[in-house]
Amino acid sequence: MQIMPEKIKVLMSLGSNTGNRLTMLTKALSELERGGFCITDKSKIWETSPWGLTNQPRFLNMCICAETKFPPEEMIRTIKNIEKKLGRSKSIKWGPREIDIDIIAIDELVIETPDLSVPHRHMHERAFVLIPLKEIAPWFRHPVTGKTLDEMICALPAEKMEWII
C-alpha cells in the first residue's frame, strides 16, 4: 500500500435504500474512519428519490469531507472493501443497495481509470449529491467545468428532497 506524503481532501457521497438505512450510513462512517479516512465534516441526512432506476425504495443520502494519506487507487479499493463488508452485493446498475459510497472529488484532481472517475462523472446531474455537498464544501468548484455548486444546482430540474437529520 502506497501512502501519500501529506493528507489530501476527499469528498464522498453515501447512500442507502435497503434495510435500516440510517444504521447503514452510521456503520459506513465508522468503517471509513477505521479504514484510514479522517472525517472532517458531514452533511445532514436527506431522503431522496432514486436516480437512474426509479422503481425502488427512497434513499437516505449524505456527503462527507475527509482527509487521508491514501493515494486514489487505495481510496477506491478501501471503499469497495467497506461496501462489501457492510453487505453490498452486485446488483443491477443503479438498483437497490445496502450502501453506496462514491468518491465525488479528490482535491482538484482529475482522474479517469477503469476503476475511478474523479470528479464523479454524474455528480452534476444529482441533487442528492450537490445539495448535501454544498453544506460541507460551499467553496467547491468542478475541476473540469469550473462550475460552482450553485451553478450546477440551478441547472437541475426541481426535485423533492427532505432533510431528516
mmCIF file of C-alpha atoms in Angstrom:
data_model
loop_
_atom_site.group_PDB
_atom_site.id
_atom_site.type_symbol
_atom_site.label_atom_id
_atom_site.label_comp_id
_atom_site.label_asym_id
_atom_site.label_seq_id
_atom_site.Cartn_x
_atom_site.Cartn_y
_atom_site.Cartn_z
ATOM 1 C CA MET A 1 0.000 0.000 0.000
ATOM 2 C CA GLN A 2 1.393 3.355 -1.059
ATOM 3 C CA ILE A 3 0.966 6.201 1.425
ATOM 4 C CA MET A 4 0.809 9.811 0.252
ATOM 5 C CA PRO A 5 3.315 12.148 1.949
ATOM 6 C CA GLU A 6 0.620 14.540 3.149
ATOM 7 C CA LYS A 7 -3.092 14.329 3.699
ATOM 8 C CA ILE A 8 -5.383 15.045 0.805
ATOM 9 C CA LYS A 9 -9.034 16.078 0.937
ATOM 10 C CA VAL A 10 -11.673 13.746 -0.444
ATOM 11 C CA LEU A 11 -15.387 14.462 -0.857
ATOM 12 C CA MET A 12 -17.722 11.458 -0.769
ATOM 13 C CA SER A 13 -21.406 10.752 -1.168
ATOM 14 C CA LEU A 14 -23.058 7.965 0.847
ATOM 15 C CA GLY A 15 -26.457 6.410 0.204
ATOM 16 C CA SER A 16 -28.624 3.504 1.327
ATOM 17 C CA ASN A 17 -32.106 2.336 0.362
ATOM 18 C CA THR A 18 -32.451 -1.190 1.757
ATOM 19 C CA GLY A 19 -32.663 -2.426 5.330
ATOM 20 C CA ASN A 20 -32.106 0.046 8.138
ATOM 21 C CA ARG A 21 -30.808 2.914 6.021
ATOM 22 C CA LEU A 22 -29.766 5.147 8.922
ATOM 23 C CA THR A 23 -27.861 2.327 10.641
ATOM 24 C CA MET A 24 -26.101 1.535 7.377
ATOM 25 C CA LEU A 25 -24.928 5.146 6.951
ATOM 26 C CA THR A 26 -23.704 5.194 10.560
ATOM 27 C CA LYS A 27 -21.798 1.940 10.065
ATOM 28 C CA ALA A 28 -20.276 3.250 6.840
ATOM 29 C CA LEU A 29 -18.999 6.376 8.621
ATOM 30 C CA SER A 30 -17.395 4.231 11.337
ATOM 31 C CA GLU A 31 -15.793 1.904 8.792
ATOM 32 C CA LEU A 32 -14.419 4.834 6.790
ATOM 33 C CA GLU A 33 -12.820 6.244 9.956
ATOM 34 C CA ARG A 34 -11.383 2.823 10.822
ATOM 35 C CA GLY A 35 -10.230 2.422 7.241
ATOM 36 C CA GLY A 36 -7.976 5.477 7.211
ATOM 37 C CA PHE A 37 -10.308 8.372 6.380
ATOM 38 C CA CYS A 38 -10.426 11.170 8.957
ATOM 39 C CA ILE A 39 -13.912 12.654 8.559
ATOM 40 C CA THR A 40 -13.702 16.421 8.996
ATOM 41 C CA ASP A 41 -17.304 17.352 8.116
ATOM 42 C CA LYS A 42 -20.599 15.727 7.241
ATOM 43 C CA SER A 43 -23.856 16.995 5.793
ATOM 44 C CA LYS A 44 -27.359 16.494 7.043
ATOM 45 C CA ILE A 45 -29.002 13.248 6.002
ATOM 46 C CA TRP A 46 -31.543 13.644 3.222
ATOM 47 C CA GLU A 47 -34.294 11.341 1.999
ATOM 48 C CA THR A 48 -34.313 11.357 -1.779
ATOM 49 C CA SER A 49 -35.888 9.709 -4.778
ATOM 50 C CA PRO A 50 -33.846 7.063 -6.586
ATOM 51 C CA TRP A 51 -31.814 8.196 -9.579
ATOM 52 C CA GLY A 52 -31.370 6.185 -12.776
ATOM 53 C CA LEU A 53 -33.612 3.248 -11.904
ATOM 54 C CA THR A 54 -36.595 4.950 -10.267
ATOM 55 C CA ASN A 55 -38.819 1.974 -9.344
ATOM 56 C CA GLN A 56 -37.208 1.216 -5.976
ATOM 57 C CA PRO A 57 -37.300 2.467 -2.354
ATOM 58 C CA ARG A 58 -36.230 6.003 -1.472
ATOM 59 C CA PHE A 59 -32.650 6.633 -0.372
ATOM 60 C CA LEU A 60 -31.040 8.248 2.600
ATOM 61 C CA ASN A 61 -28.097 10.290 1.302
ATOM 62 C CA MET A 62 -25.355 12.423 2.773
ATOM 63 C CA CYS A 63 -21.947 13.817 1.864
ATOM 64 C CA ILE A 64 -18.760 13.880 3.865
ATOM 65 C CA CYS A 65 -15.407 15.603 3.677
ATOM 66 C CA ALA A 66 -12.449 13.516 4.820
ATOM 67 C CA GLU A 67 -8.673 13.587 4.829
ATOM 68 C CA THR A 68 -6.433 10.633 4.108
ATOM 69 C CA LYS A 69 -2.873 9.808 3.182
ATOM 70 C CA PHE A 70 -4.002 7.119 0.733
ATOM 71 C CA PRO A 71 -3.436 7.579 -2.990
ATOM 72 C CA PRO A 72 -6.647 7.490 -5.087
ATOM 73 C CA GLU A 73 -6.220 3.812 -6.079
ATOM 74 C CA GLU A 74 -6.043 2.797 -2.412
ATOM 75 C CA MET A 75 -9.025 5.015 -1.565
ATOM 76 C CA ILE A 76 -11.309 3.267 -4.045
ATOM 77 C CA ARG A 77 -10.044 -0.174 -3.025
ATOM 78 C CA THR A 78 -10.711 0.604 0.655
ATOM 79 C CA ILE A 79 -14.191 1.966 -0.103
ATOM 80 C CA LYS A 80 -15.149 -1.093 -2.181
ATOM 81 C CA ASN A 81 -13.983 -3.348 0.664
ATOM 82 C CA ILE A 82 -16.083 -1.370 3.158
ATOM 83 C CA GLU A 83 -19.155 -1.655 0.910
ATOM 84 C CA LYS A 84 -18.632 -5.401 0.654
ATOM 85 C CA LYS A 85 -18.108 -5.741 4.421
ATOM 86 C CA LEU A 86 -21.392 -3.901 5.018
ATOM 87 C CA GLY A 87 -23.275 -6.326 2.782
ATOM 88 C CA ARG A 88 -23.356 -4.637 -0.590
ATOM 89 C CA SER A 89 -23.803 -7.201 -3.277
ATOM 90 C CA LYS A 90 -23.588 -6.905 -7.035
ATOM 91 C CA SER A 91 -26.962 -5.970 -8.442
ATOM 92 C CA ILE A 92 -28.412 -4.204 -11.406
ATOM 93 C CA LYS A 93 -26.915 -0.825 -12.262
ATOM 94 C CA TRP A 94 -28.378 1.951 -10.084
ATOM 95 C CA GLY A 95 -30.560 -0.641 -8.342
ATOM 96 C CA PRO A 96 -31.357 -1.017 -4.630
ATOM 97 C CA ARG A 97 -28.340 -1.294 -2.363
ATOM 98 C CA GLU A 98 -27.447 -1.593 1.265
ATOM 99 C CA ILE A 99 -24.718 1.013 0.959
ATOM 100 C CA ASP A 100 -23.194 3.091 -1.792
ATOM 101 C CA ILE A 101 -20.062 5.158 -1.193
ATOM 102 C CA ASP A 102 -18.910 7.301 -4.100
ATOM 103 C CA ILE A 103 -15.817 9.442 -4.341
ATOM 104 C CA ILE A 104 -17.048 12.773 -5.684
ATOM 105 C CA ALA A 105 -13.771 14.694 -5.732
ATOM 106 C CA ILE A 106 -10.183 14.416 -4.501
ATOM 107 C CA ASP A 107 -8.657 17.858 -4.031
ATOM 108 C CA GLU A 108 -8.596 19.345 -7.561
ATOM 109 C CA LEU A 109 -7.511 16.098 -9.219
ATOM 110 C CA VAL A 110 -8.941 14.812 -12.489
ATOM 111 C CA ILE A 111 -8.645 11.026 -12.778
ATOM 112 C CA GLU A 112 -10.089 8.674 -15.380
ATOM 113 C CA THR A 113 -9.280 4.980 -14.927
ATOM 114 C CA PRO A 114 -11.401 1.845 -15.299
ATOM 115 C CA ASP A 115 -11.939 1.838 -11.500
ATOM 116 C CA LEU A 116 -12.216 5.531 -10.708
ATOM 117 C CA SER A 117 -13.550 8.723 -12.305
ATOM 118 C CA VAL A 118 -12.799 11.920 -10.412
ATOM 119 C CA PRO A 119 -14.638 14.192 -10.316
ATOM 120 C CA HIS A 120 -17.564 11.774 -10.263
ATOM 121 C CA ARG A 121 -18.955 11.666 -13.793
ATOM 122 C CA HIS A 122 -22.619 12.090 -12.729
ATOM 123 C CA MET A 123 -22.233 14.491 -9.799
ATOM 124 C CA HIS A 124 -23.569 17.485 -11.755
ATOM 125 C CA GLU A 125 -26.811 15.560 -12.521
ATOM 126 C CA ARG A 126 -27.611 14.596 -8.925
ATOM 127 C CA ALA A 127 -29.298 16.932 -6.463
ATOM 128 C CA PHE A 128 -28.756 14.294 -3.764
ATOM 129 C CA VAL A 129 -25.013 14.886 -4.195
ATOM 130 C CA LEU A 130 -24.879 18.622 -4.909
ATOM 131 C CA ILE A 131 -27.187 19.873 -2.148
ATOM 132 C CA PRO A 132 -25.512 17.965 0.729
ATOM 133 C CA LEU A 133 -22.119 18.762 -0.783
ATOM 134 C CA LYS A 134 -22.919 22.482 -0.649
ATOM 135 C CA GLU A 135 -23.428 22.165 3.123
ATOM 136 C CA ILE A 136 -19.889 20.931 3.723
ATOM 137 C CA ALA A 137 -17.925 22.315 0.765
ATOM 138 C CA PRO A 138 -19.564 25.554 -0.418
ATOM 139 C CA TRP A 139 -16.190 26.544 -1.900
ATOM 140 C CA PHE A 140 -16.169 23.554 -4.281
ATOM 141 C CA ARG A 141 -15.708 24.269 -7.971
ATOM 142 C CA HIS A 142 -15.852 21.446 -10.535
ATOM 143 C CA PRO A 143 -12.231 20.911 -11.625
ATOM 144 C CA VAL A 144 -13.182 20.217 -15.261
ATOM 145 C CA THR A 145 -16.067 22.607 -15.995
ATOM 146 C CA GLY A 146 -15.150 25.289 -13.474
ATOM 147 C CA LYS A 147 -18.794 25.497 -12.347
ATOM 148 C CA THR A 148 -19.700 26.242 -8.744
ATOM 149 C CA LEU A 149 -22.142 24.120 -6.771
ATOM 150 C CA ASP A 150 -24.776 26.862 -7.099
ATOM 151 C CA GLU A 151 -24.377 26.860 -10.889
ATOM 152 C CA MET A 152 -24.709 23.069 -11.053
ATOM 153 C CA ILE A 153 -27.720 23.047 -8.686
ATOM 154 C CA CYS A 154 -29.506 25.759 -10.712
ATOM 155 C CA ALA A 155 -29.118 23.642 -13.864
ATOM 156 C CA LEU A 156 -31.038 20.714 -12.304
ATOM 157 C CA PRO A 157 -34.783 20.156 -12.516
ATOM 158 C CA ALA A 158 -36.613 20.724 -9.223
ATOM 159 C CA GLU A 159 -36.538 17.642 -7.017
ATOM 160 C CA LYS A 160 -38.169 16.953 -3.705
ATOM 161 C CA MET A 161 -35.540 16.261 -1.081
ATOM 162 C CA GLU A 162 -36.405 16.062 2.574
ATOM 163 C CA TRP A 163 -33.881 16.777 5.302
ATOM 164 C CA ILE A 164 -34.361 14.166 8.026
ATOM 165 C CA ILE A 165 -31.384 14.500 10.380
#
